mmCIF file of C-alpha atoms and ligand atoms in Angstrom:
data_model
loop_
_atom_site.group_PDB
_atom_site.id
_atom_site.type_symbol
_atom_site.label_atom_id
_atom_site.label_comp_id
_atom_site.label_asym_id
_atom_site.label_seq_id
_atom_site.Cartn_x
_atom_site.Cartn_y
_atom_site.Cartn_z
ATOM 1 C CA MET W 471 -143.669 53.873 64.303
ATOM 2 C CA ILE W 472 -142.769 51.291 61.662
ATOM 3 C CA LYS W 473 -144.437 51.963 58.366
ATOM 4 C CA ALA W 474 -146.376 49.008 57.022
ATOM 5 C CA LYS W 475 -144.245 48.986 53.898
ATOM 6 C CA GLN W 476 -141.037 48.701 55.903
ATOM 7 C CA LYS W 477 -142.449 46.179 58.287
ATOM 8 C CA PHE W 478 -143.257 43.631 55.623
ATOM 9 C CA GLN W 479 -140.180 44.121 53.490
ATOM 10 C CA LYS W 480 -138.453 40.855 52.745
ATOM 11 C CA PRO W 481 -134.926 40.581 54.125
ATOM 12 C CA THR W 482 -132.398 41.184 51.360
ATOM 13 C CA ARG W 483 -130.195 38.129 51.472
ATOM 14 C CA LYS W 484 -127.794 37.339 48.693
ATOM 15 C CA LEU W 485 -128.291 33.904 47.159
ATOM 16 C CA PRO W 486 -125.317 31.652 47.863
ATOM 17 C CA ILE W 487 -124.668 31.119 44.185
ATOM 18 C CA ARG W 488 -121.224 31.740 42.828
ATOM 19 C CA LEU W 489 -120.959 31.969 39.088
ATOM 20 C CA ASP W 490 -117.609 31.001 37.681
ATOM 21 C CA GLY W 491 -117.682 33.493 34.867
ATOM 22 C CA LYS W 492 -118.695 30.976 32.207
ATOM 23 C CA VAL W 493 -122.052 30.572 30.566
ATOM 24 C CA LEU W 494 -124.034 27.688 29.080
ATOM 25 C CA THR W 495 -123.345 27.618 25.367
ATOM 26 C CA LYS W 496 -125.169 26.100 22.442
ATOM 27 C CA GLU W 497 -122.434 23.486 22.275
ATOM 28 C CA ASN W 498 -122.684 22.319 25.859
ATOM 29 C CA ILE W 499 -126.459 21.999 25.820
ATOM 30 C CA VAL W 500 -126.771 19.955 22.610
ATOM 31 C CA GLU W 501 -125.932 16.581 24.149
ATOM 32 C CA PRO W 502 -127.865 16.927 27.462
ATOM 33 C CA MET W 503 -130.824 18.454 25.603
ATOM 34 C CA ARG W 504 -130.931 15.331 23.449
ATOM 35 C CA ASP W 505 -131.165 13.205 26.620
ATOM 36 C CA ILE W 506 -133.879 15.451 28.025
ATOM 37 C CA ARG W 507 -135.811 15.187 24.785
ATOM 38 C CA ARG W 508 -135.566 11.412 25.009
ATOM 39 C CA ALA W 509 -136.666 11.430 28.657
ATOM 40 C CA LEU W 510 -139.710 13.552 27.814
ATOM 41 C CA LEU W 511 -140.695 11.259 24.960
ATOM 42 C CA GLU W 512 -140.200 8.197 27.150
ATOM 43 C CA ALA W 513 -142.440 9.867 29.714
ATOM 44 C CA ASP W 514 -145.134 10.009 27.022
ATOM 45 C CA VAL W 515 -145.129 13.740 26.493
ATOM 46 C CA SER W 516 -146.563 14.310 23.037
ATOM 47 C CA LEU W 517 -144.088 15.097 20.276
ATOM 48 C CA PRO W 518 -145.289 18.615 19.399
ATOM 49 C CA VAL W 519 -145.197 19.528 23.095
ATOM 50 C CA VAL W 520 -141.662 18.114 23.424
ATOM 51 C CA ARG W 521 -140.513 20.074 20.374
ATOM 52 C CA ARG W 522 -141.892 23.363 21.631
ATOM 53 C CA PHE W 523 -140.546 22.767 25.101
ATOM 54 C CA VAL W 524 -137.028 21.794 24.007
ATOM 55 C CA GLN W 525 -136.775 24.787 21.715
ATOM 56 C CA SER W 526 -137.976 27.227 24.323
ATOM 57 C CA VAL W 527 -135.714 25.849 27.069
ATOM 58 C CA SER W 528 -132.693 25.752 24.758
ATOM 59 C CA GLU W 529 -133.195 29.417 23.914
ATOM 60 C CA GLN W 530 -133.473 30.292 27.584
ATOM 61 C CA ALA W 531 -130.529 28.197 28.702
ATOM 62 C CA VAL W 532 -127.928 29.592 26.325
ATOM 63 C CA GLY W 533 -126.080 32.403 28.090
ATOM 64 C CA VAL W 534 -127.076 31.398 31.610
ATOM 65 C CA GLY W 535 -124.145 31.795 33.999
ATOM 66 C CA LEU W 536 -122.575 28.563 35.178
ATOM 67 C CA ILE W 537 -122.589 27.939 38.907
ATOM 68 C CA ARG W 538 -119.217 26.984 40.357
ATOM 69 C CA GLY W 539 -119.027 23.278 41.174
ATOM 70 C CA VAL W 540 -122.112 22.377 39.131
ATOM 71 C CA LYS W 541 -121.659 20.588 35.815
ATOM 72 C CA PRO W 542 -123.325 22.275 32.813
ATOM 73 C CA ASP W 543 -125.605 19.284 32.212
ATOM 74 C CA GLN W 544 -126.694 19.236 35.878
ATOM 75 C CA GLN W 545 -127.460 22.900 35.655
ATOM 76 C CA LEU W 546 -129.419 22.355 32.486
ATOM 77 C CA VAL W 547 -131.476 19.636 34.167
ATOM 78 C CA LYS W 548 -132.299 22.119 36.938
ATOM 79 C CA ILE W 549 -133.415 24.704 34.358
ATOM 80 C CA VAL W 550 -135.528 22.067 32.598
ATOM 81 C CA HIS W 551 -137.018 20.909 35.902
ATOM 82 C CA ASP W 552 -137.959 24.470 36.853
ATOM 83 C CA GLU W 553 -139.444 25.094 33.420
ATOM 84 C CA LEU W 554 -141.498 21.905 33.641
ATOM 85 C CA VAL W 555 -142.811 22.994 37.028
ATOM 86 C CA LYS W 556 -143.661 26.422 35.629
ATOM 87 C CA LEU W 557 -145.340 24.914 32.600
ATOM 88 C CA MET W 558 -147.504 22.715 34.801
ATOM 89 C CA GLY W 559 -148.767 25.713 36.739
ATOM 90 C CA GLY W 560 -145.998 26.203 39.293
ATOM 91 C CA GLU W 561 -148.035 25.539 42.368
ATOM 92 C CA VAL W 562 -150.970 23.464 43.529
ATOM 93 C CA SER W 563 -154.116 24.762 41.872
ATOM 94 C CA ASP W 564 -156.985 24.568 44.333
ATOM 95 C CA LEU W 565 -160.575 23.817 43.463
ATOM 96 C CA VAL W 566 -162.762 26.889 43.271
ATOM 97 C CA PHE W 567 -165.930 27.008 45.373
ATOM 98 C CA ALA W 568 -169.031 29.091 44.716
ATOM 99 C CA LYS W 569 -169.504 32.106 46.978
ATOM 100 C CA SER W 570 -173.119 31.223 47.555
ATOM 101 C CA GLY W 571 -175.341 28.269 46.804
ATOM 102 C CA PRO W 572 -173.955 24.880 45.962
ATOM 103 C CA THR W 573 -170.642 24.607 44.167
ATOM 104 C CA VAL W 574 -171.230 22.585 41.040
ATOM 105 C CA ILE W 575 -168.457 20.448 39.593
ATOM 106 C CA LEU W 576 -169.033 18.975 36.147
ATOM 107 C CA LEU W 577 -166.859 16.053 35.113
ATOM 108 C CA ALA W 578 -166.144 15.359 31.458
ATOM 109 C CA GLY W 579 -163.917 12.908 29.648
ATOM 110 C CA LEU W 580 -163.683 9.894 27.417
ATOM 111 C CA GLN W 581 -165.089 6.519 28.367
ATOM 112 C CA GLY W 582 -162.923 4.443 30.661
ATOM 113 C CA VAL W 583 -160.680 7.252 31.879
ATOM 114 C CA GLY W 584 -161.993 6.847 35.419
ATOM 115 C CA LYS W 585 -164.692 9.527 35.524
ATOM 116 C CA THR W 586 -167.241 7.637 37.585
ATOM 117 C CA THR W 587 -164.569 6.545 40.048
ATOM 118 C CA VAL W 588 -163.269 10.117 40.286
ATOM 119 C CA CYS W 589 -166.783 11.376 40.923
ATOM 120 C CA ALA W 590 -167.011 9.295 44.111
ATOM 121 C CA LYS W 591 -163.386 9.875 45.074
ATOM 122 C CA LEU W 592 -163.905 13.613 44.787
ATOM 123 C CA ALA W 593 -167.052 13.455 46.916
ATOM 124 C CA PHE W 594 -165.092 11.528 49.531
ATOM 125 C CA TYR W 595 -162.171 13.983 49.309
ATOM 126 C CA LEU W 596 -164.468 16.965 49.838
ATOM 127 C CA LYS W 597 -166.441 15.209 52.546
ATOM 128 C CA LYS W 598 -163.212 14.790 54.497
ATOM 129 C CA GLN W 599 -162.845 18.586 54.243
ATOM 130 C CA GLY W 600 -166.208 18.958 55.945
ATOM 131 C CA LYS W 601 -168.323 19.662 52.874
ATOM 132 C CA SER W 602 -171.629 17.966 52.270
ATOM 133 C CA CYS W 603 -171.822 16.506 48.768
ATOM 134 C CA MET W 604 -174.264 15.021 46.325
ATOM 135 C CA MET W 605 -173.435 13.159 43.144
ATOM 136 C CA VAL W 606 -175.579 13.207 40.031
ATOM 137 C CA ALA W 607 -175.553 10.205 37.711
ATOM 138 C CA GLY W 608 -175.638 11.550 34.155
ATOM 139 C CA ASP W 609 -174.027 8.699 32.210
ATOM 140 C CA VAL W 610 -177.293 7.545 30.665
ATOM 141 C CA TYR W 611 -175.660 5.486 27.916
ATOM 142 C CA ARG W 612 -173.969 3.111 30.296
ATOM 143 C CA PRO W 613 -176.575 1.897 32.815
ATOM 144 C CA ALA W 614 -173.768 0.113 34.666
ATOM 145 C CA ALA W 615 -172.209 3.519 35.319
ATOM 146 C CA ILE W 616 -175.312 4.592 37.242
ATOM 147 C CA ASP W 617 -175.258 1.403 39.351
ATOM 148 C CA GLN W 618 -171.514 1.819 39.836
ATOM 149 C CA LEU W 619 -171.996 5.372 41.116
ATOM 150 C CA VAL W 620 -174.783 4.297 43.472
ATOM 151 C CA ILE W 621 -172.548 1.565 44.929
ATOM 152 C CA LEU W 622 -169.624 3.962 45.291
ATOM 153 C CA GLY W 623 -171.984 6.505 46.859
ATOM 154 C CA GLU W 624 -172.939 3.959 49.499
ATOM 155 C CA GLN W 625 -169.292 3.199 50.051
ATOM 156 C CA VAL W 626 -168.385 6.839 50.742
ATOM 157 C CA ASP W 627 -171.763 7.620 52.290
ATOM 158 C CA VAL W 628 -172.680 10.380 49.832
ATOM 159 C CA PRO W 629 -176.152 10.539 48.236
ATOM 160 C CA VAL W 630 -176.459 9.958 44.503
ATOM 161 C CA TYR W 631 -179.219 11.535 42.431
ATOM 162 C CA THR W 632 -180.377 9.208 39.682
ATOM 163 C CA ALA W 633 -183.191 9.500 37.143
ATOM 164 C CA GLY W 634 -182.593 6.377 35.086
ATOM 165 C CA THR W 635 -181.491 6.236 31.483
ATOM 166 C CA GLU W 636 -184.597 7.603 29.762
ATOM 167 C CA VAL W 637 -184.185 11.196 30.897
ATOM 168 C CA LYS W 638 -181.890 13.591 29.026
ATOM 169 C CA PRO W 639 -178.638 14.339 30.901
ATOM 170 C CA SER W 640 -179.380 18.084 30.938
ATOM 171 C CA GLU W 641 -182.738 17.356 32.580
ATOM 172 C CA ILE W 642 -181.101 15.036 35.106
ATOM 173 C CA ALA W 643 -178.645 17.851 35.815
ATOM 174 C CA ARG W 644 -181.482 20.316 36.407
ATOM 175 C CA GLN W 645 -183.354 17.926 38.688
ATOM 176 C CA GLY W 646 -180.214 16.957 40.590
ATOM 177 C CA LEU W 647 -179.258 20.561 41.177
ATOM 178 C CA ALA W 648 -182.766 21.423 42.404
ATOM 179 C CA GLU W 649 -182.591 18.499 44.816
ATOM 180 C CA ALA W 650 -179.159 19.590 46.061
ATOM 181 C CA LYS W 651 -180.444 23.128 46.665
ATOM 182 C CA LYS W 652 -183.411 21.771 48.575
ATOM 183 C CA LYS W 653 -181.081 19.757 50.770
ATOM 184 C CA ASN W 654 -178.604 22.614 51.206
ATOM 185 C CA VAL W 655 -175.766 20.547 49.880
ATOM 186 C CA ASP W 656 -172.382 22.298 49.611
ATOM 187 C CA VAL W 657 -171.048 20.575 46.498
ATOM 188 C CA VAL W 658 -172.784 18.843 43.588
ATOM 189 C CA ILE W 659 -170.619 16.619 41.401
ATOM 190 C CA MET W 660 -172.052 15.509 38.087
ATOM 191 C CA ASP W 661 -170.823 12.445 36.217
ATOM 192 C CA THR W 662 -171.417 12.616 32.483
ATOM 193 C CA ALA W 663 -171.314 10.121 29.650
ATOM 194 C CA GLY W 664 -168.027 9.509 27.902
ATOM 195 C CA ARG W 665 -167.481 8.192 24.416
ATOM 196 C CA LEU W 666 -164.640 6.201 22.942
ATOM 197 C CA GLN W 667 -163.867 9.182 20.770
ATOM 198 C CA ILE W 668 -164.728 12.830 21.058
ATOM 199 C CA ASP W 669 -167.728 13.481 18.845
ATOM 200 C CA LYS W 670 -170.214 16.225 18.203
ATOM 201 C CA ALA W 671 -173.022 14.505 20.102
ATOM 202 C CA MET W 672 -170.872 14.307 23.212
ATOM 203 C CA MET W 673 -169.835 17.940 23.004
ATOM 204 C CA ASP W 674 -173.404 19.114 22.359
ATOM 205 C CA GLU W 675 -174.650 17.122 25.305
ATOM 206 C CA LEU W 676 -171.949 18.540 27.549
ATOM 207 C CA LYS W 677 -172.827 22.049 26.462
ATOM 208 C CA GLU W 678 -176.471 21.447 27.333
ATOM 209 C CA VAL W 679 -175.584 20.006 30.721
ATOM 210 C CA LYS W 680 -173.292 22.947 31.347
ATOM 211 C CA ARG W 681 -176.061 25.402 30.527
ATOM 212 C CA ALA W 682 -178.368 23.593 32.951
ATOM 213 C CA LEU W 683 -175.846 23.580 35.786
ATOM 214 C CA ASN W 684 -173.801 26.760 35.388
ATOM 215 C CA PRO W 685 -170.929 24.918 37.088
ATOM 216 C CA THR W 686 -168.152 26.505 39.107
ATOM 217 C CA GLU W 687 -165.680 23.916 37.865
ATOM 218 C CA VAL W 688 -165.668 21.898 34.655
ATOM 219 C CA LEU W 689 -162.974 19.292 35.084
ATOM 220 C CA LEU W 690 -161.687 17.163 32.264
ATOM 221 C CA VAL W 691 -160.753 13.699 33.459
ATOM 222 C CA VAL W 692 -157.674 12.404 31.653
ATOM 223 C CA ASP W 693 -156.145 8.937 31.895
ATOM 224 C CA ALA W 694 -152.387 9.262 32.507
ATOM 225 C CA MET W 695 -151.879 5.912 30.813
ATOM 226 C CA THR W 696 -153.101 7.205 27.444
ATOM 227 C CA GLY W 697 -149.924 9.264 27.201
ATOM 228 C CA GLN W 698 -148.261 10.238 24.009
ATOM 229 C CA GLU W 699 -150.204 8.062 21.637
ATOM 230 C CA ALA W 700 -153.515 9.572 22.611
ATOM 231 C CA ALA W 701 -152.024 13.020 22.815
ATOM 232 C CA ALA W 702 -150.561 12.826 19.335
ATOM 233 C CA GLY W 703 -153.724 11.452 17.786
ATOM 234 C CA ASN W 704 -157.046 13.094 17.233
ATOM 235 C CA SER W 705 -158.766 12.066 20.398
ATOM 236 C CA PHE W 706 -156.686 13.989 22.875
ATOM 237 C CA LEU W 707 -155.295 17.113 21.310
ATOM 238 C CA SER W 708 -158.353 17.789 19.224
ATOM 239 C CA ILE W 709 -160.453 18.457 22.274
ATOM 240 C CA PHE W 710 -158.116 21.205 23.398
ATOM 241 C CA ASN W 711 -157.280 22.915 20.163
ATOM 242 C CA PRO W 712 -159.425 26.004 19.724
ATOM 243 C CA TRP W 713 -159.396 25.470 15.968
ATOM 244 C CA SER W 714 -160.727 21.957 16.268
ATOM 245 C CA GLN W 715 -164.390 21.289 15.604
ATOM 246 C CA HIS W 716 -164.605 19.463 18.943
ATOM 247 C CA SER W 717 -162.815 22.100 20.944
ATOM 248 C CA THR W 718 -163.383 22.203 24.692
ATOM 249 C CA VAL W 719 -162.982 25.954 24.432
ATOM 250 C CA GLU W 720 -166.695 25.924 23.794
ATOM 251 C CA ILE W 721 -167.180 23.783 26.874
ATOM 252 C CA GLY W 722 -164.788 25.967 28.796
ATOM 253 C CA ILE W 723 -162.976 23.535 31.045
ATOM 254 C CA THR W 724 -161.526 25.060 34.194
ATOM 255 C CA GLY W 725 -159.029 22.306 34.925
ATOM 256 C CA ALA W 726 -158.234 18.631 34.735
ATOM 257 C CA ILE W 727 -157.949 15.536 36.877
ATOM 258 C CA LEU W 728 -155.267 13.053 35.906
ATOM 259 C CA THR W 729 -156.174 9.464 36.777
ATOM 260 C CA LYS W 730 -154.316 6.166 36.983
ATOM 261 C CA LEU W 731 -151.026 7.693 38.038
ATOM 262 C CA ASP W 732 -150.392 4.518 40.003
ATOM 263 C CA GLY W 733 -149.706 2.819 36.647
ATOM 264 C CA ASP W 734 -146.308 2.649 34.938
ATOM 265 C CA SER W 735 -146.801 5.850 33.035
ATOM 266 C CA ARG W 736 -144.267 8.527 33.821
ATOM 267 C CA GLY W 737 -147.078 11.023 33.527
ATOM 268 C CA GLY W 738 -146.107 12.964 30.439
ATOM 269 C CA ALA W 739 -149.804 13.492 29.771
ATOM 270 C CA ALA W 740 -149.680 16.041 32.613
ATOM 271 C CA LEU W 741 -147.444 18.250 30.556
ATOM 272 C CA SER W 742 -149.518 17.856 27.418
ATOM 273 C CA VAL W 743 -152.740 18.745 29.247
ATOM 274 C CA LYS W 744 -151.415 21.991 30.662
ATOM 275 C CA GLU W 745 -149.400 22.982 27.621
ATOM 276 C CA VAL W 746 -152.201 22.405 25.167
ATOM 277 C CA SER W 747 -155.262 23.388 27.191
ATOM 278 C CA GLY W 748 -153.702 26.149 29.265
ATOM 279 C CA LYS W 749 -155.692 24.858 32.229
ATOM 280 C CA PRO W 750 -154.201 23.471 35.417
ATOM 281 C CA ILE W 751 -154.363 19.910 36.605
ATOM 282 C CA LYS W 752 -156.049 20.191 39.966
ATOM 283 C CA LEU W 753 -156.109 16.640 41.264
ATOM 284 C CA VAL W 754 -154.610 13.245 40.551
ATOM 285 C CA GLY W 755 -155.976 9.739 41.022
ATOM 286 C CA ARG W 756 -153.486 7.176 42.210
ATOM 287 C CA GLY W 757 -155.507 3.987 42.498
ATOM 288 C CA GLU W 758 -158.933 2.448 42.606
ATOM 289 C CA ARG W 759 -159.610 3.055 46.285
ATOM 290 C CA MET W 760 -161.781 5.981 47.319
ATOM 291 C CA GLU W 761 -158.951 7.633 49.241
ATOM 292 C CA ASP W 762 -156.631 7.587 46.208
ATOM 293 C CA LEU W 763 -157.168 11.184 45.159
ATOM 294 C CA GLU W 764 -154.832 14.021 45.989
ATOM 295 C CA PRO W 765 -153.831 17.506 44.840
ATOM 296 C CA PHE W 766 -151.550 17.769 41.830
ATOM 297 C CA TYR W 767 -148.026 18.849 42.750
ATOM 298 C CA PRO W 768 -146.205 20.192 39.656
ATOM 299 C CA ASP W 769 -142.846 19.820 41.388
ATOM 300 C CA ARG W 770 -143.280 16.092 42.037
ATOM 301 C CA MET W 771 -144.612 15.543 38.551
ATOM 302 C CA ALA W 772 -141.601 17.286 36.971
ATOM 303 C CA GLY W 773 -139.345 14.868 38.878
ATOM 304 C CA ARG W 774 -141.388 11.902 37.698
ATOM 305 C CA ILE W 775 -141.369 13.042 34.070
ATOM 306 C CA LEU W 776 -137.600 13.537 34.057
ATOM 307 C CA GLY W 777 -137.190 10.096 35.605
HETATM 308 P P1 GDP D 1482 -165.404 5.988 33.264
HETATM 309 O O1 GDP D 1482 -165.848 5.184 32.086
HETATM 310 O O2 GDP D 1482 -164.574 7.156 32.828
HETATM 311 O O3 GDP D 1482 -166.501 6.388 34.172
HETATM 312 O O4 GDP D 1482 -164.366 5.051 34.058
HETATM 313 P P2 GDP D 1482 -164.532 4.256 35.430
HETATM 314 O O5 GDP D 1482 -164.619 5.181 36.580
HETATM 315 O O6 GDP D 1482 -165.596 3.226 35.292
HETATM 316 O O7 GDP D 1482 -163.102 3.554 35.512
HETATM 317 C C1 GDP D 1482 -162.630 2.653 34.555
HETATM 318 C C2 GDP D 1482 -161.678 1.672 35.237
HETATM 319 O O8 GDP D 1482 -160.511 2.347 35.690
HETATM 320 C C3 GDP D 1482 -162.286 1.017 36.459
HETATM 321 O O9 GDP D 1482 -161.903 -0.333 36.472
HETATM 322 C C4 GDP D 1482 -161.660 1.775 37.632
HETATM 323 O O10 GDP D 1482 -161.570 0.991 38.786
HETATM 324 C C5 GDP D 1482 -160.301 2.089 37.072
HETATM 325 N N1 GDP D 1482 -159.685 3.297 37.675
HETATM 326 C C6 GDP D 1482 -160.233 4.506 37.847
HETATM 327 N N2 GDP D 1482 -159.346 5.364 38.413
HETATM 328 C C7 GDP D 1482 -158.202 4.654 38.604
HETATM 329 C C8 GDP D 1482 -156.891 4.982 39.138
HETATM 330 O O11 GDP D 1482 -156.581 6.104 39.555
HETATM 331 N N3 GDP D 1482 -155.989 3.954 39.158
HETATM 332 C C9 GDP D 1482 -156.281 2.699 38.691
HETATM 333 N N4 GDP D 1482 -155.327 1.789 38.749
HETATM 334 N N5 GDP D 1482 -157.473 2.392 38.173
HETATM 335 C C10 GDP D 1482 -158.420 3.339 38.130
#
């Protein structure tokens, strides 16, 4: 009888890599590392993230055996590519669903990043996977956002719970969730109000909504076009830094959605999000149409960032 352990052992096959006895040295990485640094900055990766990344990859690269027939700079690019993939989570990070009761997904993010659009896109995405969904309109400061969600809901044929603009978002959340439970809905997606800047009122409101919903996923919606400028300034990094007064650590995001990747941005924001927040990007938006939402593939993004 074959023992289970033996049965599932991986075949031991030697990798077809032939080292030619030489290693990457500090000298032969200086020049290509400079180009990589430039490529990362051009891709809108924020400066502190670039600095940390370049230093860490340089340290790792020195001493790595050179593969016969591969130029040192090509090999370095491969190391950088692999590191970028690793840094962005390695593999596709799936959405998490509740074991029982409705799965609640709370969306957060600054105004204009594409939150309301993502809300409907996500409902459509999950509907195609056979899940029944309900959206909850919690952006009470922008009445147009509620109308926009209702229209998008009709477009994707997903119900939208609305309670106007006079009710507190946490109360809307509570009511929406109760309604979803009554209707046995699989997934509830809540749109929340954004601000132009992160501020205390926004964070407090999010915390209240979170308490009301006890969500399975709290996804930060990030506009890929904001890139380095936003990442280097207060508005972006401050929401991730645990030492910041507006830290999302208190909110406890579980992941991010990167929108507007159909724009010219090379998507460096993807690297900043993961590096600074430690949370994976789960989905990306690639256009304004409802079907323009897909899983985030770190491998593809690494290629895009390196150009
Ligand atoms: P919110 O303020 O965060 O709710 O942002 P909206 O959902 O209202 O989106 C702001 C604008 O960005 C709208 O004009 C959307 O059509 C547009 N938008 C949203 N997602 C995408 C995307 O992935 N690609 C492009 N090109 N535009 C998008």
